[in-house]
Amino acid sequence: MKKFFDETKVEWLIRFWTAGAVYFFVGWGTNLGGQTSLIDYIFFLGIAIGIFELYITKTIIRHILKSPKEYIRYKQHREKELLQRVVSNLLFLLKSIFIILVVSSIYSSINQLAIYLFELSNDQIFLPGEPILFGVFYTLVYTWIERIIERINCRIKGVQ
């Protein structure tokens, strides 16, 4: 049981670090961070994190941590037909965009609450986006969504 929790902590740490790194390079390192359109920002950051997650983060977790859960997912993914794999990857990218949407909503809610509580001006930003807290929020939302998906799959299969 202890080994499971240690692997989970390391998996969370890797996911936190990679999400923060992608945010650092895409959000701060490109013109995307200065965009006035939040939709563009969410879309491109979601695509970047989704691609990084698909091809780098999951590979690190599968090979370095030897995660049995991630290995089983990879094996099942490789056994699918090409079209099913493409659809699966596109759904993962959509999930990444949704996670970024939720994380940006968290930031917005925190800022709105701070404006209300501290009576700040409406154009002031109390908590700007930054890689460390972004990585924490991303990891929490990712884990939350994964657990919801696992519970739905268990209910569909009839396993309690």
PDB file of C-alpha atoms in Angstrom:
ATOM      1  CA  MET A   1       0.000   0.000   0.000  1.00  0.00           C
ATOM      2  CA  LYS A   2       2.858   2.384   0.842  1.00  0.00           C
ATOM      3  CA  LYS A   3       4.422   1.757  -2.581  1.00  0.00           C
ATOM      4  CA  PHE A   4       1.157   2.785  -4.258  1.00  0.00           C
ATOM      5  CA  PHE A   5       1.079   6.094  -2.398  1.00  0.00           C
ATOM      6  CA  ASP A   6       4.749   6.768  -3.145  1.00  0.00           C
ATOM      7  CA  GLU A   7       4.187   6.117  -6.876  1.00  0.00           C
ATOM      8  CA  THR A   8       1.122   8.336  -6.830  1.00  0.00           C
ATOM      9  CA  LYS A   9       3.067  11.158  -5.182  1.00  0.00           C
ATOM     10  CA  VAL A  10       5.859  10.899  -7.754  1.00  0.00           C
ATOM     11  CA  GLU A  11       3.305  10.771 -10.584  1.00  0.00           C
ATOM     12  CA  TRP A  12       1.651  13.922  -9.203  1.00  0.00           C
ATOM     13  CA  LEU A  13       5.057  15.591  -8.903  1.00  0.00           C
ATOM     14  CA  ILE A  14       5.943  14.762 -12.513  1.00  0.00           C
ATOM     15  CA  ARG A  15       2.552  15.967 -13.770  1.00  0.00           C
ATOM     16  CA  PHE A  16       2.838  19.150 -11.657  1.00  0.00           C
ATOM     17  CA  TRP A  17       6.321  19.890 -12.943  1.00  0.00           C
ATOM     18  CA  THR A  18       5.510  19.254 -16.612  1.00  0.00           C
ATOM     19  CA  ALA A  19       2.303  21.334 -16.499  1.00  0.00           C
ATOM     20  CA  GLY A  20       4.176  24.179 -14.833  1.00  0.00           C
ATOM     21  CA  ALA A  21       7.010  23.921 -17.354  1.00  0.00           C
ATOM     22  CA  VAL A  22       4.659  24.002 -20.337  1.00  0.00           C
ATOM     23  CA  TYR A  23       2.841  26.961 -18.785  1.00  0.00           C
ATOM     24  CA  PHE A  24       6.177  28.697 -18.281  1.00  0.00           C
ATOM     25  CA  PHE A  25       7.276  28.204 -21.871  1.00  0.00           C
ATOM     26  CA  VAL A  26       3.916  28.745 -23.600  1.00  0.00           C
ATOM     27  CA  GLY A  27       2.228  31.208 -21.240  1.00  0.00           C
ATOM     28  CA  TRP A  28       5.240  33.335 -20.463  1.00  0.00           C
ATOM     29  CA  GLY A  29       7.612  32.517 -23.303  1.00  0.00           C
ATOM     30  CA  THR A  30       5.343  33.251 -26.259  1.00  0.00           C
ATOM     31  CA  ASN A  31       3.038  36.052 -27.340  1.00  0.00           C
ATOM     32  CA  LEU A  32       0.155  33.894 -26.138  1.00  0.00           C
ATOM     33  CA  GLY A  33       0.560  35.211 -22.603  1.00  0.00           C
ATOM     34  CA  GLY A  34      -0.130  38.749 -23.747  1.00  0.00           C
ATOM     35  CA  GLN A  35      -3.230  37.872 -25.766  1.00  0.00           C
ATOM     36  CA  THR A  36      -6.440  39.639 -24.926  1.00  0.00           C
ATOM     37  CA  SER A  37      -8.520  36.656 -26.027  1.00  0.00           C
ATOM     38  CA  LEU A  38      -8.898  34.134 -23.232  1.00  0.00           C
ATOM     39  CA  ILE A  39     -10.345  31.576 -25.651  1.00  0.00           C
ATOM     40  CA  ASP A  40      -7.139  31.553 -27.738  1.00  0.00           C
ATOM     41  CA  TYR A  41      -5.058  31.281 -24.598  1.00  0.00           C
ATOM     42  CA  ILE A  42      -7.072  28.339 -23.227  1.00  0.00           C
ATOM     43  CA  PHE A  43      -7.135  26.566 -26.595  1.00  0.00           C
ATOM     44  CA  PHE A  44      -3.429  26.810 -27.411  1.00  0.00           C
ATOM     45  CA  LEU A  45      -2.272  26.149 -23.856  1.00  0.00           C
ATOM     46  CA  GLY A  46      -4.618  23.131 -23.718  1.00  0.00           C
ATOM     47  CA  ILE A  47      -3.248  21.787 -26.996  1.00  0.00           C
ATOM     48  CA  ALA A  48       0.361  22.306 -25.871  1.00  0.00           C
ATOM     49  CA  ILE A  49      -0.173  20.633 -22.498  1.00  0.00           C
ATOM     50  CA  GLY A  50      -2.219  17.845 -24.096  1.00  0.00           C
ATOM     51  CA  ILE A  51       0.493  17.012 -26.629  1.00  0.00           C
ATOM     52  CA  PHE A  52       3.200  17.219 -23.967  1.00  0.00           C
ATOM     53  CA  GLU A  53       1.118  15.011 -21.678  1.00  0.00           C
ATOM     54  CA  LEU A  54       0.424  12.436 -24.405  1.00  0.00           C
ATOM     55  CA  TYR A  55       3.945  12.032 -25.691  1.00  0.00           C
ATOM     56  CA  ILE A  56       6.255  12.983 -22.829  1.00  0.00           C
ATOM     57  CA  THR A  57       4.607  12.918 -19.401  1.00  0.00           C
ATOM     58  CA  LYS A  58       2.798   9.608 -19.885  1.00  0.00           C
ATOM     59  CA  THR A  59       5.946   8.075 -21.369  1.00  0.00           C
ATOM     60  CA  ILE A  60       7.993   9.201 -18.366  1.00  0.00           C
ATOM     61  CA  ILE A  61       5.418   7.803 -15.955  1.00  0.00           C
ATOM     62  CA  ARG A  62       5.159   4.540 -17.885  1.00  0.00           C
ATOM     63  CA  HIS A  63       8.913   3.907 -18.298  1.00  0.00           C
ATOM     64  CA  ILE A  64      10.587   5.518 -15.304  1.00  0.00           C
ATOM     65  CA  LEU A  65       7.948   4.790 -12.661  1.00  0.00           C
ATOM     66  CA  LYS A  66       6.940   1.514 -14.296  1.00  0.00           C
ATOM     67  CA  SER A  67       3.338   2.440 -13.493  1.00  0.00           C
ATOM     68  CA  PRO A  68       1.168  -0.635 -14.101  1.00  0.00           C
ATOM     69  CA  LYS A  69      -1.955   1.484 -14.637  1.00  0.00           C
ATOM     70  CA  GLU A  70      -0.257   3.613 -17.286  1.00  0.00           C
ATOM     71  CA  TYR A  71       1.300   0.543 -18.949  1.00  0.00           C
ATOM     72  CA  ILE A  72      -2.117  -1.168 -19.179  1.00  0.00           C
ATOM     73  CA  ARG A  73      -3.628   1.977 -20.705  1.00  0.00           C
ATOM     74  CA  TYR A  74      -0.786   2.176 -23.223  1.00  0.00           C
ATOM     75  CA  LYS A  75      -1.119  -1.491 -24.152  1.00  0.00           C
ATOM     76  CA  GLN A  76      -4.889  -1.149 -24.624  1.00  0.00           C
ATOM     77  CA  HIS A  77      -4.330   1.991 -26.681  1.00  0.00           C
ATOM     78  CA  ARG A  78      -1.803   0.259 -28.971  1.00  0.00           C
ATOM     79  CA  GLU A  79      -4.209  -2.644 -29.599  1.00  0.00           C
ATOM     80  CA  LYS A  80      -6.884  -0.317 -31.007  1.00  0.00           C
ATOM     81  CA  GLU A  81      -7.369   0.399 -34.672  1.00  0.00           C
ATOM     82  CA  LEU A  82      -5.734   3.537 -36.078  1.00  0.00           C
ATOM     83  CA  LEU A  83      -8.977   5.528 -36.222  1.00  0.00           C
ATOM     84  CA  GLN A  84      -9.802   4.602 -32.620  1.00  0.00           C
ATOM     85  CA  ARG A  85      -6.351   5.761 -31.492  1.00  0.00           C
ATOM     86  CA  VAL A  86      -6.739   9.061 -33.342  1.00  0.00           C
ATOM     87  CA  VAL A  87     -10.158   9.643 -31.765  1.00  0.00           C
ATOM     88  CA  SER A  88      -8.776   8.674 -28.353  1.00  0.00           C
ATOM     89  CA  ASN A  89      -5.903  11.161 -28.692  1.00  0.00           C
ATOM     90  CA  LEU A  90      -8.271  13.909 -29.861  1.00  0.00           C
ATOM     91  CA  LEU A  91     -10.516  13.237 -26.861  1.00  0.00           C
ATOM     92  CA  PHE A  92      -7.466  13.507 -24.621  1.00  0.00           C
ATOM     93  CA  LEU A  93      -6.626  16.881 -26.178  1.00  0.00           C
ATOM     94  CA  LEU A  94     -10.209  18.011 -25.556  1.00  0.00           C
ATOM     95  CA  LYS A  95      -9.871  16.849 -21.959  1.00  0.00           C
ATOM     96  CA  SER A  96      -6.693  18.923 -21.642  1.00  0.00           C
ATOM     97  CA  ILE A  97      -8.464  21.983 -23.020  1.00  0.00           C
ATOM     98  CA  PHE A  98     -11.298  21.401 -20.544  1.00  0.00           C
ATOM     99  CA  ILE A  99      -8.794  21.131 -17.676  1.00  0.00           C
ATOM    100  CA  ILE A 100      -7.217  24.442 -18.721  1.00  0.00           C
ATOM    101  CA  LEU A 101     -10.705  25.973 -18.856  1.00  0.00           C
ATOM    102  CA  VAL A 102     -11.390  24.798 -15.292  1.00  0.00           C
ATOM    103  CA  VAL A 103      -7.990  26.035 -14.080  1.00  0.00           C
ATOM    104  CA  SER A 104      -8.541  29.452 -15.647  1.00  0.00           C
ATOM    105  CA  SER A 105     -11.974  29.522 -13.987  1.00  0.00           C
ATOM    106  CA  ILE A 106     -10.297  28.816 -10.654  1.00  0.00           C
ATOM    107  CA  TYR A 107      -7.921  31.731 -11.209  1.00  0.00           C
ATOM    108  CA  SER A 108     -10.807  33.975 -12.216  1.00  0.00           C
ATOM    109  CA  SER A 109     -12.865  32.949  -9.178  1.00  0.00           C
ATOM    110  CA  ILE A 110      -9.973  33.610  -6.817  1.00  0.00           C
ATOM    111  CA  ASN A 111      -9.416  37.030  -8.379  1.00  0.00           C
ATOM    112  CA  GLN A 112     -13.109  37.923  -8.243  1.00  0.00           C
ATOM    113  CA  LEU A 113     -13.335  36.809  -4.612  1.00  0.00           C
ATOM    114  CA  ALA A 114     -10.251  38.848  -3.697  1.00  0.00           C
ATOM    115  CA  ILE A 115     -11.653  41.909  -5.464  1.00  0.00           C
ATOM    116  CA  TYR A 116     -14.881  41.514  -3.507  1.00  0.00           C
ATOM    117  CA  LEU A 117     -13.263  40.783  -0.116  1.00  0.00           C
ATOM    118  CA  PHE A 118     -10.501  43.381  -0.241  1.00  0.00           C
ATOM    119  CA  GLU A 119     -12.538  45.984  -2.145  1.00  0.00           C
ATOM    120  CA  LEU A 120     -10.001  46.262  -4.941  1.00  0.00           C
ATOM    121  CA  SER A 121     -10.666  47.886  -8.285  1.00  0.00           C
ATOM    122  CA  ASN A 122     -12.255  45.621 -10.896  1.00  0.00           C
ATOM    123  CA  ASP A 123      -9.291  45.783 -13.255  1.00  0.00           C
ATOM    124  CA  GLN A 124      -6.766  44.684 -10.623  1.00  0.00           C
ATOM    125  CA  ILE A 125      -5.374  41.133 -10.697  1.00  0.00           C
ATOM    126  CA  PHE A 126      -4.872  39.693  -7.238  1.00  0.00           C
ATOM    127  CA  LEU A 127      -3.463  36.318  -8.314  1.00  0.00           C
ATOM    128  CA  PRO A 128      -1.778  36.375 -11.739  1.00  0.00           C
ATOM    129  CA  GLY A 129      -0.994  33.156 -13.564  1.00  0.00           C
ATOM    130  CA  GLU A 130       2.358  31.654 -12.673  1.00  0.00           C
ATOM    131  CA  PRO A 131       3.853  28.195 -13.278  1.00  0.00           C
ATOM    132  CA  ILE A 132       3.958  26.779  -9.739  1.00  0.00           C
ATOM    133  CA  LEU A 133       0.367  27.433  -8.740  1.00  0.00           C
ATOM    134  CA  PHE A 134      -0.775  26.603 -12.261  1.00  0.00           C
ATOM    135  CA  GLY A 135       0.933  23.206 -11.959  1.00  0.00           C
ATOM    136  CA  VAL A 136      -0.787  22.597  -8.617  1.00  0.00           C
ATOM    137  CA  PHE A 137      -4.221  23.519  -9.988  1.00  0.00           C
ATOM    138  CA  TYR A 138      -3.656  21.487 -13.163  1.00  0.00           C
ATOM    139  CA  THR A 139      -2.613  18.398 -11.206  1.00  0.00           C
ATOM    140  CA  LEU A 140      -5.584  18.664  -8.837  1.00  0.00           C
ATOM    141  CA  VAL A 141      -8.109  19.104 -11.653  1.00  0.00           C
ATOM    142  CA  TYR A 142      -6.478  16.336 -13.726  1.00  0.00           C
ATOM    143  CA  THR A 143      -6.643  13.923 -10.776  1.00  0.00           C
ATOM    144  CA  TRP A 144     -10.228  14.916 -10.024  1.00  0.00           C
ATOM    145  CA  ILE A 145     -11.324  14.294 -13.632  1.00  0.00           C
ATOM    146  CA  GLU A 146      -9.444  10.981 -13.802  1.00  0.00           C
ATOM    147  CA  ARG A 147     -11.201   9.763 -10.651  1.00  0.00           C
ATOM    148  CA  ILE A 148     -14.584  10.789 -12.027  1.00  0.00           C
ATOM    149  CA  ILE A 149     -13.861   8.899 -15.267  1.00  0.00           C
ATOM    150  CA  GLU A 150     -12.720   5.814 -13.313  1.00  0.00           C
ATOM    151  CA  ARG A 151     -15.908   5.850 -11.211  1.00  0.00           C
ATOM    152  CA  ILE A 152     -18.082   6.203 -14.303  1.00  0.00           C
ATOM    153  CA  ASN A 153     -16.264   3.285 -15.959  1.00  0.00           C
ATOM    154  CA  CYS A 154     -16.697   1.179 -12.826  1.00  0.00           C
ATOM    155  CA  ARG A 155     -20.421   1.952 -12.723  1.00  0.00           C
ATOM    156  CA  ILE A 156     -20.789   1.076 -16.403  1.00  0.00           C
ATOM    157  CA  LYS A 157     -18.982  -2.221 -15.910  1.00  0.00           C
ATOM    158  CA  GLY A 158     -21.042  -2.927 -12.791  1.00  0.00           C
ATOM    159  CA  VAL A 159     -18.080  -2.976 -10.411  1.00  0.00           C
ATOM    160  CA  GLN A 160     -18.610  -1.099  -7.159  1.00  0.00           C
TER     161      GLN A 160
END
